[in-house]
Tab-separated table of C-alpha atoms in Angstrom:
chain	number	residue	atom	x	y	z
A	1	MET	CA	-17.955	18.477	-13.698
A	2	PRO	CA	-19.318	16.479	-11.757
A	3	ASP	CA	-23.077	15.905	-11.368
A	4	THR	CA	-24.323	17.633	-7.667
A	5	CYS	CA	-27.827	16.590	-6.203
A	6	SER	CA	-30.523	18.880	-6.124
A	7	VAL	CA	-32.455	17.339	-2.804
A	8	TYR	CA	-32.224	20.156	-0.298
A	9	ARG	CA	-29.100	19.810	2.016
A	10	CYS	CA	-27.705	17.435	0.078
A	11	HIS	CA	-24.064	17.945	-1.282
A	12	ARG	CA	-22.575	15.164	-2.521
A	13	LEU	CA	-20.857	14.773	-5.832
A	14	GLY	CA	-21.362	12.234	-8.278
A	15	GLY	CA	-18.111	10.032	-8.145
A	16	GLN	CA	-17.475	10.487	-4.598
A	17	PHE	CA	-17.965	7.960	-1.823
A	18	ASP	CA	-20.896	7.677	0.723
A	19	GLU	CA	-20.286	6.815	4.730
A	20	HIS	CA	-20.683	3.248	3.445
A	21	GLY	CA	-17.204	3.607	0.718
A	22	GLU	CA	-19.875	3.151	-1.856
A	23	LYS	CA	-19.632	5.155	-5.098
A	24	ILE	CA	-22.502	7.902	-5.412
A	25	ARG	CA	-24.354	7.491	-8.341
A	26	CYS	CA	-26.265	10.832	-10.041
A	27	PHE	CA	-30.055	10.113	-11.465
A	28	SER	CA	-32.265	12.441	-13.545
A	29	ILE	CA	-35.250	13.570	-13.056
A	30	PRO	CA	-37.659	11.189	-14.802
A	31	ALA	CA	-39.215	12.721	-17.871
A	32	VAL	CA	-42.459	12.234	-19.199
A	33	ILE	CA	-42.522	9.285	-21.794
A	34	ASP	CA	-45.439	10.017	-25.054
A	35	ARG	CA	-44.797	7.164	-27.127
A	36	GLY	CA	-48.848	7.136	-28.185
A	37	ASP	CA	-49.068	5.110	-24.992
A	38	GLU	CA	-51.666	6.724	-22.795
A	39	SER	CA	-51.060	4.211	-19.450
A	40	ASP	CA	-47.445	5.385	-19.694
A	41	LYS	CA	-47.655	9.040	-19.892
A	42	LEU	CA	-50.098	9.046	-16.869
A	43	ILE	CA	-47.368	6.858	-14.933
A	44	THR	CA	-44.572	8.904	-15.918
A	45	THR	CA	-46.641	11.848	-15.961
A	46	GLU	CA	-47.130	10.961	-12.122
A	47	ARG	CA	-44.045	9.603	-11.263
A	48	ARG	CA	-42.323	12.973	-12.619
A	49	ASP	CA	-44.636	15.043	-10.051
A	50	MET	CA	-44.251	12.915	-7.098
A	51	TRP	CA	-40.666	13.130	-7.264
A	52	ILE	CA	-40.974	16.593	-7.515
A	53	SER	CA	-42.984	16.776	-4.332
A	54	ALA	CA	-40.603	14.636	-2.909
A	55	ILE	CA	-37.492	17.010	-3.124
A	56	LYS	CA	-39.482	20.094	-2.422
A	57	ARG	CA	-37.542	22.682	-3.682
A	58	VAL	CA	-39.120	26.421	-4.530
A	59	SER	CA	-38.261	28.316	-7.491
A	60	SER	CA	-35.451	30.743	-7.531
A	61	ASP	CA	-36.930	33.582	-8.638
A	62	ASP	CA	-40.898	33.314	-6.776
A	63	LYS	CA	-40.448	31.136	-3.783
A	64	LEU	CA	-44.598	30.978	-4.211
A	65	LYS	CA	-43.901	29.260	-7.627
A	66	LYS	CA	-43.173	25.537	-8.160
A	67	TRP	CA	-40.064	24.497	-8.435
A	68	GLU	CA	-39.529	22.860	-12.179
A	69	PRO	CA	-36.423	20.967	-12.907
A	70	SER	CA	-33.818	21.138	-15.975
A	71	LYS	CA	-32.069	18.645	-17.888
A	72	HIS	CA	-29.564	18.821	-15.507
A	73	SER	CA	-31.308	18.421	-11.928
A	74	LYS	CA	-30.225	15.352	-10.537
A	75	VAL	CA	-30.471	13.222	-7.152
A	76	CYS	CA	-28.267	11.124	-5.942
A	77	SER	CA	-27.649	7.556	-5.176
A	78	VAL	CA	-27.683	7.820	-0.736
A	79	HIS	CA	-31.601	8.837	-1.078
A	80	PHE	CA	-32.551	5.564	-2.385
A	81	HIS	CA	-32.909	2.118	-0.692
A	82	LYS	CA	-31.157	-0.186	-3.448
A	83	GLY	CA	-28.998	2.736	-4.808
A	84	LYS	CA	-30.640	3.520	-7.663
A	85	PRO	CA	-34.889	4.544	-8.596
A	86	ALA	CA	-37.030	1.503	-9.404
A	87	TYR	CA	-38.594	0.448	-13.076
A	88	TYR	CA	-40.999	3.387	-14.108
A	89	ARG	CA	-43.798	0.559	-13.528
A	90	ALA	CA	-42.557	-1.014	-10.485
A	91	LYS	CA	-45.336	1.345	-8.589
A	92	ASN	CA	-45.154	-0.532	-5.336
A	93	ASP	CA	-41.288	-0.320	-4.922
A	94	PRO	CA	-39.688	1.962	-2.652
A	95	ASP	CA	-37.433	3.041	-4.814
A	96	TRP	CA	-40.205	4.491	-7.634
A	97	ILE	CA	-39.669	8.145	-5.710
A	98	PRO	CA	-36.321	8.957	-3.776
A	99	SER	CA	-37.358	8.694	0.297
A	100	LEU	CA	-34.256	8.617	1.991
A	101	LYS	CA	-32.441	11.769	3.716
A	102	MET	CA	-34.822	14.180	1.659
A	103	GLY	CA	-33.569	17.126	3.789
A	104	HIS	CA	-37.164	18.066	5.436
A	105	ASP	CA	-38.956	16.538	8.379
A	106	SER	CA	-42.296	15.492	6.089
A	107	ALA	CA	-39.853	13.604	4.046
A	108	LYS	CA	-37.904	11.810	6.113
A	109	LEU	CA	-38.291	8.140	6.937
A	110	SER	CA	-36.845	5.968	10.437
A	111	SER	CA	-35.173	3.508	9.363
A	112	ALA	CA	-37.210	0.917	10.750
A	113	SER	CA	-39.985	2.173	8.315
A	114	SER	CA	-38.286	2.434	5.477
A	115	LYS	CA	-36.657	-1.342	6.165
A	116	GLY	CA	-40.794	-2.356	6.493
A	117	ALA	CA	-41.399	-0.950	3.228
A	118	VAL	CA	-38.740	-2.621	1.495
A	119	ASP	CA	-39.527	-6.051	3.067
A	120	ARG	CA	-42.339	-5.747	2.138
A	121	TYR	CA	-42.325	-5.071	-1.455
A	122	GLU	CA	-39.933	-8.278	-1.086
A	123	ARG	CA	-42.466	-10.264	0.364
A	124	VAL	CA	-44.988	-9.518	-3.019
A	125	ALA	CA	-42.564	-9.863	-5.121
A	126	GLN	CA	-41.766	-13.607	-3.904
A	127	ARG	CA	-45.130	-14.300	-3.258
A	128	LYS	CA	-45.546	-13.422	-7.352
A	129	LYS	CA	-42.884	-15.366	-8.418
A	130	ARG	CA	-43.998	-18.898	-6.226
A	131	LYS	CA	-47.031	-18.794	-8.070
A	132	VAL	CA	-45.862	-18.825	-11.157
A	133	VAL	CA	-43.387	-21.670	-10.379
A	134	THR	CA	-46.154	-23.508	-8.823
A	135	ALA	CA	-48.422	-22.803	-11.712
A	136	ALA	CA	-45.685	-23.702	-13.960
A	137	ALA	CA	-44.874	-26.878	-11.597
A	138	ALA	CA	-48.511	-27.580	-11.860
A	139	ALA	CA	-48.870	-27.678	-15.879
A	140	LEU	CA	-46.038	-29.966	-16.240
A	141	LEU	CA	-47.238	-32.671	-14.041
A	142	ASP	CA	-50.467	-32.184	-16.197
A	143	LEU	CA	-48.451	-32.558	-19.258
A	144	GLY	CA	-47.034	-35.482	-17.871
A	145	LYS	CA	-49.665	-36.999	-17.256
A	146	ASP	CA	-51.275	-36.746	-20.500
A	147	LEU	CA	-48.077	-38.031	-21.988
A	148	GLU	CA	-48.259	-41.328	-19.574
A	149	PRO	CA	-48.866	-44.260	-21.223
A	150	ASP	CA	-51.126	-46.929	-20.634
A	151	VAL	CA	-49.764	-49.593	-19.290
A	152	GLU	CA	-51.795	-52.612	-17.237
A	153	PRO	CA	-50.943	-52.406	-13.163
A	154	THR	CA	-47.853	-54.035	-11.928
A	155	GLU	CA	-47.844	-56.274	-9.002
A	156	PRO	CA	-46.403	-53.961	-5.543
A	157	PRO	CA	-43.173	-54.963	-5.184
A	158	THR	CA	-42.119	-57.693	-2.330
A	159	LYS	CA	-40.460	-57.118	0.564
A	160	THR	CA	-37.079	-58.329	-0.421
A	161	GLN	CA	-37.105	-55.936	-2.958
A	162	GLU	CA	-38.031	-52.898	-0.914
A	163	THR	CA	-35.359	-53.731	1.380
A	164	GLN	CA	-32.864	-54.153	-1.594
A	165	THR	CA	-33.793	-50.327	-2.754
A	166	ASP	CA	-33.219	-49.348	0.747
A	167	ILE	CA	-29.859	-50.858	0.621
A	168	GLU	CA	-29.005	-49.410	-2.707
A	169	TRP	CA	-30.011	-45.582	-1.449
A	170	GLU	CA	-28.190	-45.982	1.633
A	171	THR	CA	-25.392	-46.984	-0.555
A	172	LYS	CA	-25.389	-43.990	-2.490
A	173	ILE	CA	-26.378	-41.319	-0.080
A	174	ASN	CA	-23.255	-42.790	2.126
A	175	GLN	CA	-21.341	-42.548	-1.437
A	176	LEU	CA	-22.148	-38.888	-1.655
A	177	GLN	CA	-21.565	-37.658	1.925
A	178	GLU	CA	-18.085	-39.124	1.474
A	179	ASP	CA	-17.579	-36.989	-1.336
A	180	ASN	CA	-19.036	-34.114	-0.115
A	181	MET	CA	-16.324	-34.427	2.657
A	182	ASN	CA	-13.285	-35.016	0.237
A	183	LEU	CA	-14.509	-31.626	-1.598
A	184	ARG	CA	-14.826	-29.767	1.373
A	185	LYS	CA	-10.826	-30.415	2.288
A	186	THR	CA	-9.683	-29.916	-1.303
A	187	ILE	CA	-11.423	-26.126	-1.326
A	188	GLU	CA	-9.966	-25.867	2.018
A	189	GLU	CA	-6.570	-26.998	0.673
A	190	LYS	CA	-6.938	-24.806	-2.047
A	191	ASP	CA	-7.788	-21.890	-0.068
A	192	ARG	CA	-4.887	-22.587	2.251
A	193	ILE	CA	-2.729	-22.452	-0.561
A	194	ILE	CA	-3.984	-18.980	-1.929
A	195	GLN	CA	-3.974	-17.129	0.993
A	196	SER	CA	-0.378	-18.069	0.992
A	197	TYR	CA	-0.181	-16.348	-2.195
A	198	GLN	CA	-1.735	-13.433	-1.267
A	199	LEU	CA	-0.095	-10.470	0.537
A	200	THR	CA	-2.275	-10.157	3.383
A	201	GLU	CA	-1.702	-8.837	6.926
A	202	ASP	CA	-2.493	-12.838	8.427
A	203	SER	CA	0.212	-14.507	5.320
A	204	LEU	CA	2.542	-12.317	6.637
A	205	LYS	CA	2.359	-12.477	10.044
A	206	ALA	CA	2.393	-16.376	9.925
A	207	ASP	CA	5.045	-16.719	7.618
A	208	GLN	CA	8.512	-14.770	8.652
A	209	ASP	CA	10.295	-15.672	5.780
A	210	LYS	CA	8.132	-14.228	3.842
A	211	LEU	CA	7.776	-10.400	5.700
A	212	CYS	CA	11.699	-10.958	5.431
A	213	PHE	CA	11.854	-11.548	1.635
A	214	TYR	CA	9.357	-8.824	0.660
A	215	THR	CA	10.062	-6.177	3.316
A	216	GLY	CA	13.557	-6.674	4.881
A	217	LEU	CA	12.416	-6.439	8.095
A	218	PRO	CA	13.472	-8.925	10.883
A	219	SER	CA	10.106	-9.337	12.183
A	220	TRP	CA	6.434	-8.630	12.206
A	221	LEU	CA	6.804	-6.554	15.426
A	222	THR	CA	8.903	-4.357	13.975
A	223	PHE	CA	6.682	-4.564	10.791
A	224	MET	CA	3.627	-2.696	13.102
A	225	ALA	CA	5.772	-0.298	15.142
A	226	ILE	CA	6.591	1.343	11.866
A	227	PHE	CA	2.981	1.029	10.823
A	228	ASN	CA	2.037	2.475	13.978
A	229	LEU	CA	4.441	5.374	13.678
A	230	VAL	CA	3.362	6.237	9.990
A	231	SER	CA	-0.073	4.726	9.267
A	232	SER	CA	-1.747	7.858	10.414
A	233	HIS	CA	-0.837	10.032	8.503
A	234	LEU	CA	-1.484	8.167	5.467
A	235	PRO	CA	-4.322	8.666	2.679
A	236	SER	CA	-6.893	6.535	3.989
A	237	SER	CA	-9.113	4.029	2.376
A	238	GLY	CA	-11.593	6.644	1.211
A	239	LYS	CA	-8.952	8.934	-0.573
A	240	CYS	CA	-6.863	6.176	-1.837
A	241	LYS	CA	-7.756	2.637	-3.930
A	242	LEU	CA	-5.420	1.157	-1.013
A	243	SER	CA	-5.367	0.641	2.878
A	244	THR	CA	-2.749	2.444	4.751
A	245	PHE	CA	-1.056	-1.061	5.281
A	246	GLN	CA	-1.167	-2.139	1.502
A	247	GLN	CA	0.059	1.525	0.723
A	248	LEU	CA	3.203	0.336	3.382
A	249	LEU	CA	4.119	-2.862	2.248
A	250	LEU	CA	3.308	-1.583	-1.723
A	251	PHE	CA	6.529	0.928	-0.496
A	252	LEU	CA	8.605	-1.680	1.276
A	253	MET	CA	8.720	-4.115	-1.753
A	254	LYS	CA	9.462	-1.442	-3.893
A	255	VAL	CA	12.645	-0.253	-2.317
A	256	ARG	CA	13.467	-4.122	-1.156
A	257	LEU	CA	13.245	-5.876	-3.931
A	258	ASN	CA	13.193	-2.652	-6.538
A	259	LEU	CA	10.200	-3.828	-8.502
A	260	ALA	CA	8.433	-2.175	-12.205
A	261	ASN	CA	5.276	0.210	-11.559
A	262	LYS	CA	3.734	-1.810	-13.806
A	263	ASP	CA	4.574	-5.463	-11.541
A	264	LEU	CA	3.385	-3.403	-8.484
A	265	GLY	CA	0.014	-2.261	-10.153
A	266	TYR	CA	-0.611	-6.317	-11.130
A	267	ARG	CA	-0.220	-7.327	-7.762
A	268	PHE	CA	-2.045	-4.775	-6.037
A	269	ASN	CA	-4.829	-4.137	-9.141
A	270	ILE	CA	-4.060	-0.586	-9.388
A	271	HIS	CA	-2.541	1.765	-12.106
A	272	PRO	CA	1.063	1.793	-12.571
A	273	SER	CA	0.647	6.074	-12.058
A	274	THR	CA	-1.239	5.369	-8.469
A	275	VAL	CA	1.650	3.088	-7.668
A	276	SER	CA	4.202	5.929	-8.273
A	277	ARG	CA	1.614	8.420	-6.276
A	278	ILE	CA	1.748	6.242	-3.514
A	279	TYR	CA	5.285	5.643	-3.915
A	280	ASN	CA	6.405	9.290	-3.587
A	281	THR	CA	3.733	9.971	-0.785
A	282	VAL	CA	4.739	6.895	1.753
A	283	LEU	CA	8.294	8.360	0.915
A	284	ASP	CA	7.224	11.442	1.929
A	285	VAL	CA	5.893	10.286	5.340
A	286	MET	CA	8.290	7.847	6.533
A	287	TYR	CA	11.326	10.210	5.826
A	288	ALA	CA	9.385	13.100	8.192
A	289	ARG	CA	8.565	10.353	10.646
A	290	MET	CA	11.948	8.453	10.600
A	291	LYS	CA	14.754	10.583	9.814
A	292	GLY	CA	14.878	10.464	13.813
A	293	LEU	CA	16.470	7.079	14.015
A	294	ILE	CA	19.684	8.034	12.163
A	295	HIS	CA	21.245	10.355	15.136
A	296	TRP	CA	24.811	11.208	16.061
A	297	PRO	CA	24.892	9.029	19.747
A	298	SER	CA	26.683	10.725	22.908
A	299	ARG	CA	30.198	9.331	24.074
A	300	THR	CA	28.531	7.148	27.152
A	301	SER	CA	26.481	5.459	25.100
A	302	LEU	CA	29.687	4.726	22.144
A	303	ARG	CA	31.552	3.487	25.246
A	304	GLN	CA	29.031	1.164	26.803
A	305	SER	CA	28.169	-0.352	22.990
A	306	MET	CA	31.823	-0.445	22.021
A	307	PRO	CA	32.373	-4.158	20.706
A	308	GLU	CA	35.479	-6.319	21.994
A	309	SER	CA	37.351	-5.750	18.900
A	310	PHE	CA	37.791	-2.054	19.290
A	311	LYS	CA	38.592	-1.725	22.827
A	312	GLU	CA	42.348	-2.796	22.608
A	313	PHE	CA	43.231	0.071	20.141
A	314	TYR	CA	40.330	2.346	19.030
A	315	ARG	CA	38.543	2.900	22.377
A	316	LYS	CA	38.067	6.333	21.228
A	317	CYS	CA	36.669	5.899	18.148
A	318	CYS	CA	33.369	7.668	17.316
A	319	ILE	CA	32.602	6.848	13.816
A	320	ILE	CA	33.945	5.388	10.782
A	321	ILE	CA	33.210	6.741	7.457
A	322	ASP	CA	33.278	6.278	3.807
A	323	CYS	CA	31.349	7.574	0.534
A	324	THR	CA	29.453	5.149	-1.939
A	325	GLU	CA	27.742	5.979	-5.215
A	326	ILE	CA	24.550	5.150	-6.852
A	327	PHE	CA	23.759	4.799	-10.267
A	328	ILE	CA	21.645	7.446	-11.656
A	329	GLU	CA	20.373	7.947	-15.540
A	330	GLN	CA	22.091	10.597	-17.792
A	331	PRO	CA	20.825	13.807	-17.183
A	332	SER	CA	20.118	15.573	-20.275
A	333	ASP	CA	21.584	19.033	-18.987
A	334	LEU	CA	25.333	19.236	-19.625
A	335	LEU	CA	26.570	20.653	-16.559
A	336	ALA	CA	24.453	18.045	-14.562
A	337	ARG	CA	25.864	15.571	-16.966
A	338	ALA	CA	29.654	16.463	-16.151
A	339	GLN	CA	29.102	17.324	-11.965
A	340	THR	CA	27.304	13.357	-11.787
A	341	TRP	CA	29.907	11.650	-13.693
A	342	SER	CA	32.302	9.413	-11.626
A	343	GLN	CA	35.709	8.798	-12.643
A	344	TYR	CA	35.555	5.629	-10.396
A	345	LYS	CA	32.347	4.012	-12.025
A	346	HIS	CA	32.813	5.035	-15.325
A	347	HIS	CA	29.028	6.292	-14.835
A	348	ASN	CA	26.931	9.370	-13.916
A	349	THR	CA	26.553	8.480	-9.838
A	350	ILE	CA	25.146	9.953	-7.048
A	351	LYS	CA	27.669	10.146	-3.878
A	352	ILE	CA	27.150	10.028	-0.150
A	353	LEU	CA	29.300	10.459	2.878
A	354	ILE	CA	27.507	7.577	5.500
A	355	GLY	CA	29.223	7.029	8.911
A	356	ILE	CA	28.352	4.444	11.517
A	357	THR	CA	29.020	3.389	14.919
A	358	PRO	CA	31.559	0.539	15.841
A	359	GLN	CA	28.738	-1.249	16.480
A	360	GLY	CA	27.576	-1.335	13.059
A	361	THR	CA	24.510	1.321	12.913
A	362	VAL	CA	24.203	4.051	10.963
A	363	SER	CA	24.963	7.446	12.461
A	364	PHE	CA	25.694	10.475	10.018
A	365	LEU	CA	24.521	10.925	6.531
A	366	SER	CA	24.899	13.483	4.259
A	367	LYS	CA	23.503	15.084	1.503
A	368	CYS	CA	23.496	13.415	-1.871
A	369	TRP	CA	26.691	14.866	-4.185
A	370	GLY	CA	26.949	14.139	-8.036
A	371	GLY	CA	29.786	11.563	-8.526
A	372	ARG	CA	32.563	14.092	-9.273
A	373	VAL	CA	33.523	15.457	-5.924
A	374	SER	CA	36.241	14.225	-4.452
A	375	ASP	CA	35.708	12.426	-0.412
A	376	LYS	CA	37.779	15.361	1.262
A	377	GLU	CA	35.237	18.305	0.127
A	378	ILE	CA	31.864	15.980	0.946
A	379	THR	CA	33.643	15.191	4.222
A	380	GLU	CA	34.539	19.269	4.918
A	381	THR	CA	31.062	20.353	3.594
A	382	SER	CA	28.738	17.966	5.093
A	383	GLY	CA	28.681	18.623	8.871
A	384	LEU	CA	30.193	15.893	10.067
A	385	LEU	CA	33.103	18.259	11.901
A	386	GLN	CA	30.970	20.066	13.960
A	387	HIS	CA	29.896	16.571	15.887
A	388	LEU	CA	33.528	16.115	16.963
A	389	GLN	CA	34.270	16.520	20.605
A	390	PRO	CA	38.034	16.784	21.689
A	391	GLY	CA	39.521	13.186	21.757
A	392	ASP	CA	37.589	11.828	19.726
A	393	LEU	CA	38.911	9.186	16.785
A	394	ILE	CA	37.587	8.794	13.113
A	395	ILE	CA	38.433	5.880	10.919
A	396	ALA	CA	38.549	6.180	7.245
A	397	ASP	CA	39.945	5.342	4.083
A	398	ARG	CA	43.162	6.861	2.154
A	399	GLY	CA	40.998	9.457	0.117
A	400	PHE	CA	39.995	11.169	3.676
A	401	THR	CA	42.941	13.500	4.365
A	402	ILE	CA	41.040	15.787	7.094
A	403	ASN	CA	44.010	15.351	9.071
A	404	ASN	CA	44.008	19.469	9.459
A	405	TYR	CA	40.171	19.860	9.887
A	406	CYS	CA	40.576	17.250	12.883
A	407	ARG	CA	43.478	18.814	14.314
A	408	LEU	CA	41.107	22.349	14.841
A	409	ALA	CA	38.493	19.751	16.742
A	410	LEU	CA	41.538	18.399	18.710
A	411	SER	CA	40.421	14.970	17.583
A	412	GLU	CA	42.098	12.204	15.474
A	413	ILE	CA	41.724	10.505	12.307
A	414	ALA	CA	43.215	6.793	11.412
A	415	ILE	CA	43.728	6.216	8.012
A	416	PRO	CA	46.038	3.238	5.758
A	417	SER	CA	49.777	4.788	5.507
A	418	PHE	CA	50.560	5.897	2.103
A	419	THR	CA	53.654	4.858	0.047
A	420	ARG	CA	54.416	8.442	-1.030
A	421	GLY	CA	58.391	8.304	-1.116
A	422	LYS	CA	58.743	4.738	0.460
A	423	THR	CA	59.727	1.877	-1.089
A	424	GLN	CA	58.139	-0.283	0.904
A	425	PHE	CA	56.000	-0.537	4.381
A	426	THR	CA	58.052	-1.113	7.455
A	427	HIS	CA	56.736	-3.581	9.586
A	428	LYS	CA	55.338	-1.605	11.912
A	429	GLU	CA	53.397	0.193	9.028
A	430	VAL	CA	51.917	-3.334	8.178
A	431	ASP	CA	51.048	-4.176	11.471
A	432	TRP	CA	48.960	-0.756	11.795
A	433	ALA	CA	47.145	-1.107	8.270
A	434	ARG	CA	46.088	-4.882	8.877
A	435	GLN	CA	44.817	-4.021	12.104
A	436	LEU	CA	42.849	-0.858	11.207
A	437	SER	CA	41.567	-2.812	8.023
A	438	THR	CA	40.076	-5.294	10.371
A	439	VAL	CA	37.546	-2.315	11.878
A	440	ARG	CA	37.405	-0.321	8.822
A	441	ILE	CA	35.578	-3.277	6.978
A	442	HIS	CA	33.186	-2.577	9.047
A	443	VAL	CA	31.578	0.376	7.050
A	444	GLU	CA	31.950	-1.288	3.885
A	445	ARG	CA	29.983	-4.398	5.143
A	446	VAL	CA	27.295	-2.251	6.288
A	447	ILE	CA	27.234	-0.253	2.842
A	448	GLY	CA	27.099	-3.522	0.894
A	449	THR	CA	24.437	-5.594	3.503
A	450	PHE	CA	21.942	-2.097	3.125
A	451	LYS	CA	22.185	-2.048	-0.952
A	452	GLN	CA	21.753	-5.841	-1.003
A	453	LYS	CA	18.494	-5.313	1.615
A	454	TYR	CA	17.115	-2.534	-0.370
A	455	THR	CA	17.910	-3.635	-3.893
A	456	ILE	CA	16.099	-0.226	-5.523
A	457	LEU	CA	20.044	1.182	-4.606
A	458	GLN	CA	21.819	-1.209	-6.325
A	459	GLY	CA	20.105	-0.190	-10.114
A	460	THR	CA	20.157	2.938	-12.039
A	461	LEU	CA	18.186	5.325	-10.727
A	462	PRO	CA	16.194	7.063	-13.313
A	463	LEU	CA	16.145	10.911	-12.800
A	464	SER	CA	12.383	11.444	-11.332
A	465	MET	CA	13.648	9.001	-8.149
A	466	VAL	CA	16.489	11.681	-8.123
A	467	GLY	CA	14.676	15.286	-8.536
A	468	ASN	CA	13.108	17.285	-5.621
A	469	VAL	CA	9.405	16.203	-4.535
A	470	ASP	CA	9.013	18.771	-2.132
A	471	GLU	CA	5.156	18.272	-1.246
A	472	LEU	CA	5.692	18.545	2.780
A	473	GLY	CA	7.607	21.610	2.300
A	474	THR	CA	11.159	20.005	3.539
A	475	GLY	CA	13.018	21.137	0.391
A	476	GLU	CA	14.704	17.700	0.207
A	477	ALA	CA	15.687	16.052	-3.008
A	478	GLN	CA	13.876	12.812	-3.545
A	479	ILE	CA	17.017	11.064	-3.547
A	480	ASP	CA	18.400	11.751	-0.165
A	481	LYS	CA	14.565	10.909	1.507
A	482	LEU	CA	15.320	7.693	-0.389
A	483	VAL	CA	18.702	6.794	1.274
A	484	THR	CA	17.485	8.100	4.846
A	485	VAL	CA	14.531	5.970	4.711
A	486	CYS	CA	16.555	2.849	3.601
A	487	CYS	CA	19.678	4.002	6.278
A	488	ALA	CA	16.758	3.935	9.009
A	489	LEU	CA	15.105	0.743	8.259
A	490	PHE	CA	18.803	-0.636	8.204
A	491	ASN	CA	19.193	0.599	11.554
A	492	LEU	CA	15.904	-1.452	13.184
A	493	CYS	CA	17.745	-4.773	11.937
A	494	PRO	CA	20.273	-6.614	14.038
A	495	ALA	CA	24.052	-5.018	14.272
A	496	ILE	CA	25.787	-7.290	12.076
A	497	VAL	CA	29.117	-6.351	14.058
A	498	PRO	CA	29.679	-8.754	17.309
A	499	MET	CA	29.491	-7.574	20.712
A	500	ASP	CA	32.200	-10.506	21.774
């Protein structure tokens, strides 16, 4: 249990941080020292009484009775000028007794008087130190005179000798000045090199390639736009060892480079468990603030941003869909192991349905399913069909046999032809498949690009990053949040489908 300060109206606890960001420490009420030395006993008794008088508490049983502290009574560092009590023999030190913010008018000192007391004590200490140094120097000079051998007086140096000596000293001074300038230049160069290796705001702002490598974002303005969106919802530096800027940077480095928690712990000088906690916190905040970047655009917006490659044959296209899978660790539960097993990947996976606009931005994202589910089933239950309007066109692969559901919505789906019951395709079917593949390939490019950009989705995710983390009460699985945030970040990057 943390220590509590005994000063009236001071409710600070040991281990907390004060208004200046300094860690609060608690000190016991000084005890009387009785080791046979009468002077120690007198000064420690006087000091203990003055501490109790400065605290000015009354007994809980009888308000007329003097308060006696227990062995658990403490005074925190906030009540001392230098953050801790002085040595018990330093009676002139302002911190011999607590004197700041004592909770009663008679014990309050103005900032000017408090500073004056500290300055006076420091001036006295400096004078004593100078006296000791002066006395030691005088003793050394006297000793040197006593040891100086008796020599005959020499003739005074001539003017030529004095001039030669002045030239030698001037040469040495010039050489020292030159060495000093060279050392300054070397230090400045070393500082620039160290600054380039550090992950600070200035270094990232100055180096566009460095920013893109560590965060995947196209520019510093994009990074600051995200920072301004989420910074007010992240823990402040008083509650977290990292600043809000460092928290966001740590999260982006984690999803961008898939760095181990221990690696990030070394880079930011924190414990790996703290890295995990910060990652989960920033993920929740970014999901809540950025999920709106994935939305189904209106038909007017689609027509205005339609690339030229779609206008001839696929002018009515509203979305291009495909499924992607992410490897996960093998679950210990047999049912979960069976539901996540993918016959296509021969691994336990999570499957997601992704839809993009003709321009290449992610406009639809389903919930994550086990790798065993079919493309048709995940499309039917994802809510995609509810967004369709009469006349819309969906472009998909062969596995999406949802023609009946599209007809119910008065829309169409374009998929490559099947060879079932045929020996080969006709010329018309071959041309159709070739034209379709030139536009359907964009969804595969998008999936491949955002997986390359955020490599955390390329590795095998631990089960701890797949299950539910419901600190904000959203009820969303953590893998859903991660994929949503990665797709939202991808939408902030330049589109991969050219307009012309």
